[in-house]
Tab-separated table of C-alpha atoms and ligand atoms in Angstrom:
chain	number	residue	atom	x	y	z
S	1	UNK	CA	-28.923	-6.955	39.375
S	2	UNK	CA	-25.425	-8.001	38.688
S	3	UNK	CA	-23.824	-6.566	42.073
S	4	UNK	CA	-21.212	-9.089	42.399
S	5	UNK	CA	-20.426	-9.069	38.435
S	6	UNK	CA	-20.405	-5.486	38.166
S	7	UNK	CA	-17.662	-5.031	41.216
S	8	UNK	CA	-15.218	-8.030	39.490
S	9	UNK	CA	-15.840	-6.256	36.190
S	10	UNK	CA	-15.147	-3.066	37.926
S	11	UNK	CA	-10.983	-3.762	38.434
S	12	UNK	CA	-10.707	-4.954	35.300
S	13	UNK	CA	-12.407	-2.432	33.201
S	14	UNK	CA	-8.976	0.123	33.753
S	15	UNK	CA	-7.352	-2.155	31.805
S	16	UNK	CA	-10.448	-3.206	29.390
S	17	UNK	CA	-13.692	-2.085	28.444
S	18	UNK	CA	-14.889	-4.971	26.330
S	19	UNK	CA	-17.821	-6.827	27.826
S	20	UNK	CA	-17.940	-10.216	29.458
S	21	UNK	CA	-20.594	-12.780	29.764
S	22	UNK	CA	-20.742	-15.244	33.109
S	23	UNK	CA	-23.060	-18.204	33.881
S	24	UNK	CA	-23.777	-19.245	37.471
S	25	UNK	CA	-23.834	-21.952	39.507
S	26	UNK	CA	-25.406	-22.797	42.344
S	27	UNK	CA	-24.453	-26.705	42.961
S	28	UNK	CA	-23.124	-29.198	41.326
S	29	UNK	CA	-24.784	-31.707	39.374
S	30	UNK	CA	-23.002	-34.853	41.074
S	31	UNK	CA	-19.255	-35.621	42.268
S	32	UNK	CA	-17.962	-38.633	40.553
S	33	UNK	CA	-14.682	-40.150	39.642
S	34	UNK	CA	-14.695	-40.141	35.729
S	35	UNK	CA	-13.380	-37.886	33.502
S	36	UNK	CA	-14.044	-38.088	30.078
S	37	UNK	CA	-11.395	-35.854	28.684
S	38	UNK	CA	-8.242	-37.475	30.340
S	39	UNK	CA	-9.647	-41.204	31.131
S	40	UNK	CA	-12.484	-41.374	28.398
S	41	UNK	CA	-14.579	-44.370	29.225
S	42	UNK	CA	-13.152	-45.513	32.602
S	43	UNK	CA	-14.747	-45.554	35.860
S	44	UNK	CA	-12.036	-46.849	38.242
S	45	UNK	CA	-8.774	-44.295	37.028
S	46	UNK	CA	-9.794	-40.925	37.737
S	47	UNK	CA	-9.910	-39.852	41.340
S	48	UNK	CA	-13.044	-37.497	42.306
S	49	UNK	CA	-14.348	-34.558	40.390
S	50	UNK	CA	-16.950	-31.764	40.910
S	51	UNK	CA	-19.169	-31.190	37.912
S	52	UNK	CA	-21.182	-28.824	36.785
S	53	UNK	CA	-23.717	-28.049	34.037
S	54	UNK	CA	-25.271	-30.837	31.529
S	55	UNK	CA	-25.866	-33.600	33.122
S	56	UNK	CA	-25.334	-35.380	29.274
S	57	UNK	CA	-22.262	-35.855	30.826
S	58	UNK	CA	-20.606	-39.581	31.156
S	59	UNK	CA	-16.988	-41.109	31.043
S	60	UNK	CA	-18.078	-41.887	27.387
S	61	UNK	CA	-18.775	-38.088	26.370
S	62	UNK	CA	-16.796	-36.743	23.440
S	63	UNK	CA	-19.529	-34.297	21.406
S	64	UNK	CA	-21.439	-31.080	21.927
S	65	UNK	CA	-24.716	-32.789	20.901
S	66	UNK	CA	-24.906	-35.270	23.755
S	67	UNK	CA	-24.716	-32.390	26.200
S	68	UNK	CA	-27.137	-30.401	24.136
S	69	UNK	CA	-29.637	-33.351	24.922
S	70	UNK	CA	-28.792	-33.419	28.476
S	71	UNK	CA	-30.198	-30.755	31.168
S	72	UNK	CA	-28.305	-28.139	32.378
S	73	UNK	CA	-27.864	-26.505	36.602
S	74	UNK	CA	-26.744	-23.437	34.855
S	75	UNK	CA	-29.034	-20.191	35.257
S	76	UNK	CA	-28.254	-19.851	31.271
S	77	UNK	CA	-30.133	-22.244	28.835
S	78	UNK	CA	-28.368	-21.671	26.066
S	79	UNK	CA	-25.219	-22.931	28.175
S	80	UNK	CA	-25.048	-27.133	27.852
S	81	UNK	CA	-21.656	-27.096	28.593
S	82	UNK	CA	-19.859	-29.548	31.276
S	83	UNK	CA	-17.266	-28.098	33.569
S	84	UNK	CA	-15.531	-29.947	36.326
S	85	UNK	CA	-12.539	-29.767	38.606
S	86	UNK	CA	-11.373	-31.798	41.395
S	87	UNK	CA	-13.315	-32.060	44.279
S	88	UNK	CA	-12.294	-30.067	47.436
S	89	UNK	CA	-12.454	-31.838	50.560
S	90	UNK	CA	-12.003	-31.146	54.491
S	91	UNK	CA	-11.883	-33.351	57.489
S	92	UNK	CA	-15.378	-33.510	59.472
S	93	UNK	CA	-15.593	-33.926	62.896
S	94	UNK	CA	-15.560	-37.944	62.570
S	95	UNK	CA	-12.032	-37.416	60.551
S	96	UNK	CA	-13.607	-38.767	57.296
S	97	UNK	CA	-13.034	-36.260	53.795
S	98	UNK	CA	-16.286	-34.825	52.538
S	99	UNK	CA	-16.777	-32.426	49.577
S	100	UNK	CA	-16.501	-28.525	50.697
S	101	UNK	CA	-20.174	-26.685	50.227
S	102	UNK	CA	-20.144	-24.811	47.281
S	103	UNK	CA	-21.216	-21.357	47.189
S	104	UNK	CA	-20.685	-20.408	43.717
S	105	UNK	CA	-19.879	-21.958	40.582
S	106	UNK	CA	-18.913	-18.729	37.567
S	107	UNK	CA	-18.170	-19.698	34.322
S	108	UNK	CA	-16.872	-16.184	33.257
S	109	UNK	CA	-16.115	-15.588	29.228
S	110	UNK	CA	-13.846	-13.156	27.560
S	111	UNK	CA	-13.292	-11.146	31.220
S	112	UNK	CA	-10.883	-8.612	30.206
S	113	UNK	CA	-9.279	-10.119	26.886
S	114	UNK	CA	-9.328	-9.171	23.177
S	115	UNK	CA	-12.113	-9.338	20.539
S	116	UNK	CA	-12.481	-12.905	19.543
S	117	UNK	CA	-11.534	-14.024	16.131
S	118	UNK	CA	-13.705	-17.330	16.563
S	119	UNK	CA	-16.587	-18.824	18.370
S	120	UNK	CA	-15.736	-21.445	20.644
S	121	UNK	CA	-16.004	-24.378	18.237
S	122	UNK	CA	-18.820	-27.392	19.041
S	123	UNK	CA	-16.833	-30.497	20.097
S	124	UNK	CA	-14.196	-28.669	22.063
S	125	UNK	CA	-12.437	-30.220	24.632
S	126	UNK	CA	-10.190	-28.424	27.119
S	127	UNK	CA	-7.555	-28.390	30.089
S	128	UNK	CA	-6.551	-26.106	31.790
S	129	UNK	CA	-3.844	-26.696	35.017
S	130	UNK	CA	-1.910	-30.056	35.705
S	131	UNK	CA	-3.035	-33.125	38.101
S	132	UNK	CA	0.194	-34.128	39.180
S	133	UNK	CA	1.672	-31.038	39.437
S	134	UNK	CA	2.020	-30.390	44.037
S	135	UNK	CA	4.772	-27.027	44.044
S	136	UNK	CA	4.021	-23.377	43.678
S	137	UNK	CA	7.665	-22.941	41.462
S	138	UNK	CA	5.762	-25.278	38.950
S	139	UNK	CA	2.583	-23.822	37.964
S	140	UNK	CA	1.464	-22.863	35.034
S	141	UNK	CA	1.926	-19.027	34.671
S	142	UNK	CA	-1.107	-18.750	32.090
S	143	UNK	CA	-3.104	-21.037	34.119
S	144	UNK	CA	-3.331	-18.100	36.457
S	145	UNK	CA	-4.221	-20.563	39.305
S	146	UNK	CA	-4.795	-18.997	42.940
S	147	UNK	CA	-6.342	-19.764	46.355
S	148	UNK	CA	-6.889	-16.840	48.696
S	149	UNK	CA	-9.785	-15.404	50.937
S	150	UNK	CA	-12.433	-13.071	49.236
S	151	UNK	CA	-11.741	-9.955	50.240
S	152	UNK	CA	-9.230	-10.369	52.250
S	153	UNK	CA	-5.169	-10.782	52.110
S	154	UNK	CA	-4.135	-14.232	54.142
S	155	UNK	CA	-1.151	-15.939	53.093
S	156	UNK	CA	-1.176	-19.614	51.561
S	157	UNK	CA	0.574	-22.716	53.631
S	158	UNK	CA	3.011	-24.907	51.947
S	159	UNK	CA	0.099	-26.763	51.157
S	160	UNK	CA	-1.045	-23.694	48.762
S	161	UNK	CA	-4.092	-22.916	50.466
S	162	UNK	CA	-4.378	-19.826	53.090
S	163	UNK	CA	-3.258	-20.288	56.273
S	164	UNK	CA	-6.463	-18.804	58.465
S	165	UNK	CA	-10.592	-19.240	57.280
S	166	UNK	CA	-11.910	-17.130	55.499
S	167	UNK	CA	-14.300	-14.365	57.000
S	168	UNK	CA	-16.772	-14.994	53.768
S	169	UNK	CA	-15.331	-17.190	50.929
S	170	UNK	CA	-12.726	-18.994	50.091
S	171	UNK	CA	-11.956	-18.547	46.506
S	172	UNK	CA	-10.076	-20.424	43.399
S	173	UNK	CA	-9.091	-19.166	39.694
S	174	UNK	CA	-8.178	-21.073	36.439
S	175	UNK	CA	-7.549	-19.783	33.120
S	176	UNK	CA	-8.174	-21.448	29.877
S	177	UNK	CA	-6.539	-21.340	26.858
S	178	UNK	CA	-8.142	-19.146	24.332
S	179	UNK	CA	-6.131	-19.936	20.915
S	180	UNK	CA	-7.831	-22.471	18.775
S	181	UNK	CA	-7.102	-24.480	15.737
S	182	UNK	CA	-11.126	-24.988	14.330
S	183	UNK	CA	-10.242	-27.979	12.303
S	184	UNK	CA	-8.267	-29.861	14.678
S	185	UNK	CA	-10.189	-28.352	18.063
S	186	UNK	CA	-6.383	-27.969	19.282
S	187	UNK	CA	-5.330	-25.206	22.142
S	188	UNK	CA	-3.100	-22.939	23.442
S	189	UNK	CA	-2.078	-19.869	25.353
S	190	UNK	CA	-1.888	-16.729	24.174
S	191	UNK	CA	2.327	-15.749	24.270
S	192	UNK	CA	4.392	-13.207	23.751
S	193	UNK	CA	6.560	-15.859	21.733
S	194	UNK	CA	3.849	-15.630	19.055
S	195	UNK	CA	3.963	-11.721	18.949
S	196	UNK	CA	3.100	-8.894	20.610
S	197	UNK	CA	0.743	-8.010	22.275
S	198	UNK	CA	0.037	-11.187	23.076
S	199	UNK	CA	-0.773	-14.092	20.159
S	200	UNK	CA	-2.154	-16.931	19.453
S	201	UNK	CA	0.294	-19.082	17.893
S	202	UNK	CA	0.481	-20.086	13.857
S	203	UNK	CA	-2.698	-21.487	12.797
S	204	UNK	CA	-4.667	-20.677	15.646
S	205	UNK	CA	-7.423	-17.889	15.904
S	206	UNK	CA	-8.551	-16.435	19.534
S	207	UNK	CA	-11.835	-17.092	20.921
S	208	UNK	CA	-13.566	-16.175	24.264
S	209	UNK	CA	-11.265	-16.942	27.232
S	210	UNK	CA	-13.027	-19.075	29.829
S	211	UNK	CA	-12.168	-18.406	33.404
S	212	UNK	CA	-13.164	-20.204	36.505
S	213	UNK	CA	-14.076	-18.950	39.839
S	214	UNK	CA	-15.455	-21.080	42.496
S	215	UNK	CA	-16.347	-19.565	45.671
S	216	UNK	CA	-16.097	-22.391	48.202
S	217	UNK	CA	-18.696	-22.248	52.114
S	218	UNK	CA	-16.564	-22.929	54.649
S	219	UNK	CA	-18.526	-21.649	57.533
S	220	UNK	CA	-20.403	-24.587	57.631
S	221	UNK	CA	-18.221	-26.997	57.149
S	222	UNK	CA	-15.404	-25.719	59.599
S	223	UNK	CA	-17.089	-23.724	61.796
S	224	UNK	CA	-13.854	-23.083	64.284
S	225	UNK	CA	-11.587	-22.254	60.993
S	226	UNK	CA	-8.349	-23.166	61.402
S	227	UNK	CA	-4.728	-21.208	61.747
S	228	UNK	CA	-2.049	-22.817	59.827
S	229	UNK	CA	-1.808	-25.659	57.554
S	230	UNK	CA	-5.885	-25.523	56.177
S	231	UNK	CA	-6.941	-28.439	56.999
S	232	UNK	CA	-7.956	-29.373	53.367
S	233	UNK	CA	-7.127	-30.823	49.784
S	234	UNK	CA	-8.092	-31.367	46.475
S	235	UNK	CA	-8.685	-35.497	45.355
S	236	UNK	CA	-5.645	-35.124	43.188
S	237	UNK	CA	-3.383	-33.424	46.106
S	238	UNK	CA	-2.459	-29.679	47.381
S	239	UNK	CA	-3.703	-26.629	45.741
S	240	UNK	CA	-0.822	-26.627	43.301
S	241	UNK	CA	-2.433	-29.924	41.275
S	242	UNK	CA	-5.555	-27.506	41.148
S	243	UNK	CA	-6.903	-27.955	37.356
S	244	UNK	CA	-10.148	-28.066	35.513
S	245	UNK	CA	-11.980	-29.144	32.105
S	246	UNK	CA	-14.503	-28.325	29.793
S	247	UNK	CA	-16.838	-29.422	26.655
S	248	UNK	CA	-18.392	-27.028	24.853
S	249	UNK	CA	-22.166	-27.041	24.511
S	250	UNK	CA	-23.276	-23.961	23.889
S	251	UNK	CA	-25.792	-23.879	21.241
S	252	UNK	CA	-24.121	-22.995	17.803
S	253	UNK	CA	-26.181	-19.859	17.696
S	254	UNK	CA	-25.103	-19.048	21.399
S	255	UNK	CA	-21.512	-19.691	20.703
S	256	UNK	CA	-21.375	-16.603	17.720
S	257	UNK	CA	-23.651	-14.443	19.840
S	258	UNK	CA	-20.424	-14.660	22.021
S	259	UNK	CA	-18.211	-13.384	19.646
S	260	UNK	CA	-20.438	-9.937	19.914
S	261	UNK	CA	-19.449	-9.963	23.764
S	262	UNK	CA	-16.141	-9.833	22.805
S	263	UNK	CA	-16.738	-6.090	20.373
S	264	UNK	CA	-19.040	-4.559	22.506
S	265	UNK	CA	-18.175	-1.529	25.182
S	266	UNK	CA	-19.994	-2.658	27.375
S	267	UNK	CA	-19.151	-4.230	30.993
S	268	UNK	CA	-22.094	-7.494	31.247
S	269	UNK	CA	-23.199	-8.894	27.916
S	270	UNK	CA	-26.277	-11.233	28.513
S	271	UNK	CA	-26.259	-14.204	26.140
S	272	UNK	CA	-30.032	-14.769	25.752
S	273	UNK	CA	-30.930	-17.873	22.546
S	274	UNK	CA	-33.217	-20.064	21.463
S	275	UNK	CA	-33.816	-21.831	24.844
S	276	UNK	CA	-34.236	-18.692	26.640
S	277	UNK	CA	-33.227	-15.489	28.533
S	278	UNK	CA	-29.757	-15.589	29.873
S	279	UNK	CA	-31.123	-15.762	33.248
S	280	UNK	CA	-34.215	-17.991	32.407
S	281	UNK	CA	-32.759	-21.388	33.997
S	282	UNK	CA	-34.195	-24.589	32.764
S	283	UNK	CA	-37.074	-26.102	33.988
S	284	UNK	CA	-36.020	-29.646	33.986
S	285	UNK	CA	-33.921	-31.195	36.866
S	286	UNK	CA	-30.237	-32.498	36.162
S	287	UNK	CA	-29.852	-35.992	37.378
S	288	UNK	CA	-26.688	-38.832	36.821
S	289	UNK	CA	-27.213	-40.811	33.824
S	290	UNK	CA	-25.391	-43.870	35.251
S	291	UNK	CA	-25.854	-44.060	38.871
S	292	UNK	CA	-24.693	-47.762	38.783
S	293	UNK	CA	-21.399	-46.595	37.538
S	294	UNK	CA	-18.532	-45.184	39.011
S	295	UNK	CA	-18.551	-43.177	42.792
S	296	UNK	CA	-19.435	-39.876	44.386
S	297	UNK	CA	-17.735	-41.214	47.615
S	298	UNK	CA	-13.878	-39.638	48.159
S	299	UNK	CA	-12.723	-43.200	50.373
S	300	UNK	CA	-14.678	-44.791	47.798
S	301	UNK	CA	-12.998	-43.886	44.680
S	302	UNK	CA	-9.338	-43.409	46.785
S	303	UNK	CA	-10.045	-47.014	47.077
S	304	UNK	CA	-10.640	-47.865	43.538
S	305	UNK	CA	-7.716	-45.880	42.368
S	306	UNK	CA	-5.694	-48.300	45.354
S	307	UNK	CA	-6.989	-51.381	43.030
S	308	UNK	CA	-6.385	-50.245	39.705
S	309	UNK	CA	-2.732	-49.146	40.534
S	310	UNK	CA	-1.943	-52.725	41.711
S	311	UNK	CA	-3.896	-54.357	39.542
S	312	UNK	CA	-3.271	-52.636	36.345
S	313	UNK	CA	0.405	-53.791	36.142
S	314	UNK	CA	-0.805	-56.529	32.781
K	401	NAG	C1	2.793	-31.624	35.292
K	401	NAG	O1	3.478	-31.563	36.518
K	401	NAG	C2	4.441	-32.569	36.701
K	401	NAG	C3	4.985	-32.426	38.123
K	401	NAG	O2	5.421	-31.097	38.351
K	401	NAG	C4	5.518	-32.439	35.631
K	401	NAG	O3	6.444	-33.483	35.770
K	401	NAG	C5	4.871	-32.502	34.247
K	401	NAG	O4	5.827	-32.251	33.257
K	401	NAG	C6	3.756	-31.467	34.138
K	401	NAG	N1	3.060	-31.659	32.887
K	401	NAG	C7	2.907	-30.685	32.020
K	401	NAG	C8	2.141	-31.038	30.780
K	401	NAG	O5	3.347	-29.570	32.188
């Protein structure tokens, strides 16, 4: 059932044998240039992100319940969470910049980590990676951020993505942090400045770790591949800005059903709740609360950005 799951799992279960839960994607629920956590309430300053999950999701979100009323893409129903991440974008034929098919969207939590101490609290809002960062010597070591070919071993360009298509996928990661204060929803890495093995620092407990991985179509896209410089980039720059965010909206009860994942011996822990199986998917159909507001358009909202940079100078 979980063939894909169950192989991941499989090189990391040397190393760990505490089970993991994962919620799919299959699309996104809109591209759009907000972002509530680092621009909350603007629709002209962010440039273009790829979300996924609730669609309760506006530049105005802040809380766990507005996503909880919202409707989820997610196969898990239980999962009302919003994740999103700059958009990836390639050159068509016409030379304009269009979003890069998406194959798969995984949320993955707790793959190979340590019991959790905590749920993931309601109202959390996360970051993980850094927008203006554009050099490999600069990343984030815990964001554990790489580009590559599934399955295969092609070296990345200067611009930090590989330099030859894929033959199936090409593929992203991004860590999140997984020490949190409850009372003040703050985060952190785990370090080895905190103790050993790994800790989470003073007055933080662990919870699940949430990892991305976004498998990316080329096929259709770029059909002749390319050799080189890949012939892409992400709205905020090279692969090296690569970054995404998150607000929790997993049901309460969901949320400490998690924290089991994280004790059990066991390689694929299903989170099933109160909405459903963990496979059930939702019957209703995610749609963009403010169409009016805001673009999904890349030249679009380069050109808004353009605006607001000269005009915001008051
Ligand atoms: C993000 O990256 C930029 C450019 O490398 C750097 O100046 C800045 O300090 C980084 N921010 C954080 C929070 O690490």
């Amino acid at each position: 059932m979980f063939c894909g799951s169950v192989l991941i799992a499989g090189t990391l279960l040397a190393r760990s044998a505490l089970a993991y839960t994962q919620v799919n994607f299959n699309q996104p629920i809109f591209y759009k240039n907000i972002d509530p956590l680092v621009f909350p309430g603007s629709y002209t300053t962010s440039h273009l992100h790829t979300f996924f999950g609730s669609d309760g999701v506006t530049a105005h979100t802040t809380t766990s319940s507005e996503l909880q009323a919202g409707c989820t893409n997610g196969e898990n129903p239980n999962d009302l969470s919003v994740y999103w991440v700059p958009t990836l974008l390639y050159k068509d034929a016409e030379g304009v910049f269009k979003p890069v098919p998406l194959s798969r969207f995984s949320a993955y939590y707790n793959l190979g980590q340590d019991p959790a101490e905590v749920p993931i609290p309601q109202n959390l809002m996360m970051l993980a990676g850094n927008a203006s960062n554009q050099a490999s010597g600069t990343l984030d070591p815990s964001a554990g951020i790489q580009w590559f070919c599934e399955g295969q071993d092609v070296p990345v360009g200067t611009n930090g993505f590989p330099t030859s298509t894929c033959n199936t996928h090409l593929q992203t990661l991004l860590l999140f942090p997984s020490c949190v204060n409850d009372q003040t929803l703050k985060t952190a890495y785990k370090s080895a400045g905190y103790g050993t093995p790994n800790r989470c620092p003073e007055g933080m407990k662990s919870m699940s770790q949430l990892r991305f991985s976004i498998r990316y179509d080329l096929r259709k896209a770029l059909p002749a591949g390319w050799t080189g410089e890949a012939p892409l980039k992400l709205a905020c720059g090279n692969a090296y800005c690569s970054h995404g965010d998150f607000i929790n909206g997993w049901t309460e009860e969901s949320a400490m059903t998690m924290v089991d994942t994280t004790r059990e011996k066991r390689v694929f822990y299903p989170i099933d709740g109160t909405f459903g199986g963990y496979k059930d998917r939702p019957t209703c159909k995610p749609a963009d609360k403010e169409p009016e507001l805001g673009t999904s358009d890349y030249d679009e909202s380069v050109k808004t950005l353009g605006k607001r940079a000269w005009g915001s100078r008051v």
